[in-house]
Amino acid sequence: MGELLSLALDFLFVASMSLHNSTKHTDKHLDMLKEYDWFTTLYYNPKYTRLFNHNKQIRGYIGQRLSINRMIRKKKASEILIIMLDKQAKKQIV
């Protein structure tokens, strides 16, 4: 019984560390994107601010290294982010 409890606690610890690292990466990527005017305009738009801070899909997309690199280099990737933001904003209103 003690081993099972120990395994469960180890699993929870690893899962919480993974979530922490994921959040840390997302916040770092948000800071990188804030250096660009197009992103700053989106980030401080009251319609989207809450999404950047609390929405799983948006934070997951921004947390991916590949997504962030594409957004920095290609306008099309930033347009995809805008489409995602609009979809998620509509879901919040409903």
Coordinates of C-alpha atoms in Angstrom, one line a residue:
M1 CA 0.0 0.0 0.0
G2 CA 2.8 2.4 0.9
E3 CA 4.6 1.8 -2.5
L4 CA 1.4 2.5 -4.4
L5 CA 0.9 5.8 -2.5
S6 CA 4.6 6.7 -3.2
L7 CA 4.1 6.0 -6.9
A8 CA 1.0 8.1 -7.0
L9 CA 2.8 11.0 -5.3
D10 CA 5.7 10.7 -7.7
F11 CA 3.4 10.8 -10.6
L12 CA 1.6 13.9 -9.3
F13 CA 4.9 15.6 -8.7
V14 CA 6.2 14.9 -12.2
A15 CA 2.8 16.0 -13.7
S16 CA 2.9 19.3 -11.8
M17 CA 6.5 20.0 -12.9
S18 CA 5.5 19.4 -16.5
L19 CA 2.7 21.9 -16.2
H20 CA 5.0 24.4 -14.5
N21 CA 7.6 24.0 -17.3
S22 CA 4.9 24.3 -20.0
T23 CA 3.6 27.5 -18.3
K24 CA 7.1 28.9 -18.1
H25 CA 7.7 28.3 -21.8
T26 CA 4.4 29.9 -22.8
D27 CA 5.2 33.0 -20.7
K28 CA 8.6 33.2 -22.2
H29 CA 7.2 33.0 -25.7
L30 CA 4.6 35.6 -24.9
D31 CA 7.4 37.9 -23.8
M32 CA 9.3 37.3 -27.0
L33 CA 6.2 38.0 -29.1
K34 CA 5.5 41.3 -27.2
E35 CA 8.5 42.7 -29.0
Y36 CA 6.5 42.8 -32.2
D37 CA 4.0 45.6 -32.8
W38 CA 1.4 43.3 -34.4
F39 CA 1.4 41.0 -31.4
T40 CA 1.3 43.8 -28.8
T41 CA -1.8 45.2 -30.5
L42 CA -3.5 41.8 -30.1
Y43 CA -2.2 41.2 -26.6
Y44 CA -3.5 44.4 -25.2
N45 CA -6.8 44.2 -27.0
P46 CA -9.4 43.7 -24.2
K47 CA -11.2 41.1 -26.4
Y48 CA -8.1 38.9 -26.3
T49 CA -6.1 39.6 -23.1
R50 CA -8.0 37.0 -21.0
L51 CA -7.5 34.4 -23.7
F52 CA -3.7 34.9 -23.7
N53 CA -3.6 34.4 -19.9
H54 CA -6.2 31.6 -19.4
N55 CA -7.2 29.8 -22.6
K56 CA -5.7 26.3 -22.9
Q57 CA -5.7 26.2 -26.7
I58 CA -4.2 29.7 -27.2
R59 CA -1.6 29.1 -24.5
G60 CA -0.8 25.6 -25.9
Y61 CA -0.3 27.1 -29.4
I62 CA 2.0 29.8 -28.1
G63 CA 3.9 27.4 -25.9
Q64 CA 5.0 25.4 -28.9
R65 CA 8.5 26.3 -30.2
L66 CA 7.5 25.6 -33.8
S67 CA 4.5 27.9 -33.6
I68 CA 6.4 30.7 -32.1
N69 CA 9.2 30.5 -34.7
R70 CA 6.6 30.5 -37.5
M71 CA 4.7 33.5 -36.0
I72 CA 8.0 35.5 -35.9
R73 CA 9.0 34.6 -39.5
K74 CA 5.7 34.3 -41.4
K75 CA 2.7 36.5 -41.6
K76 CA 0.4 33.5 -42.4
A77 CA 1.2 32.0 -38.9
S78 CA 0.2 35.2 -37.2
E79 CA -3.0 35.2 -39.2
I80 CA -3.7 31.6 -37.9
L81 CA -3.3 32.9 -34.3
I82 CA -5.8 35.7 -35.0
I83 CA -8.3 33.2 -36.4
M84 CA -7.8 31.0 -33.3
L85 CA -8.3 34.1 -31.0
D86 CA -11.5 35.0 -32.8
K87 CA -12.9 31.5 -32.5
Q88 CA -12.1 31.3 -28.8
A89 CA -13.5 34.8 -28.1
K90 CA -16.8 33.8 -29.7
K91 CA -16.9 30.7 -27.5
Q92 CA -16.5 32.8 -24.4
I93 CA -19.4 35.1 -25.4
V94 CA -21.8 32.2 -25.9

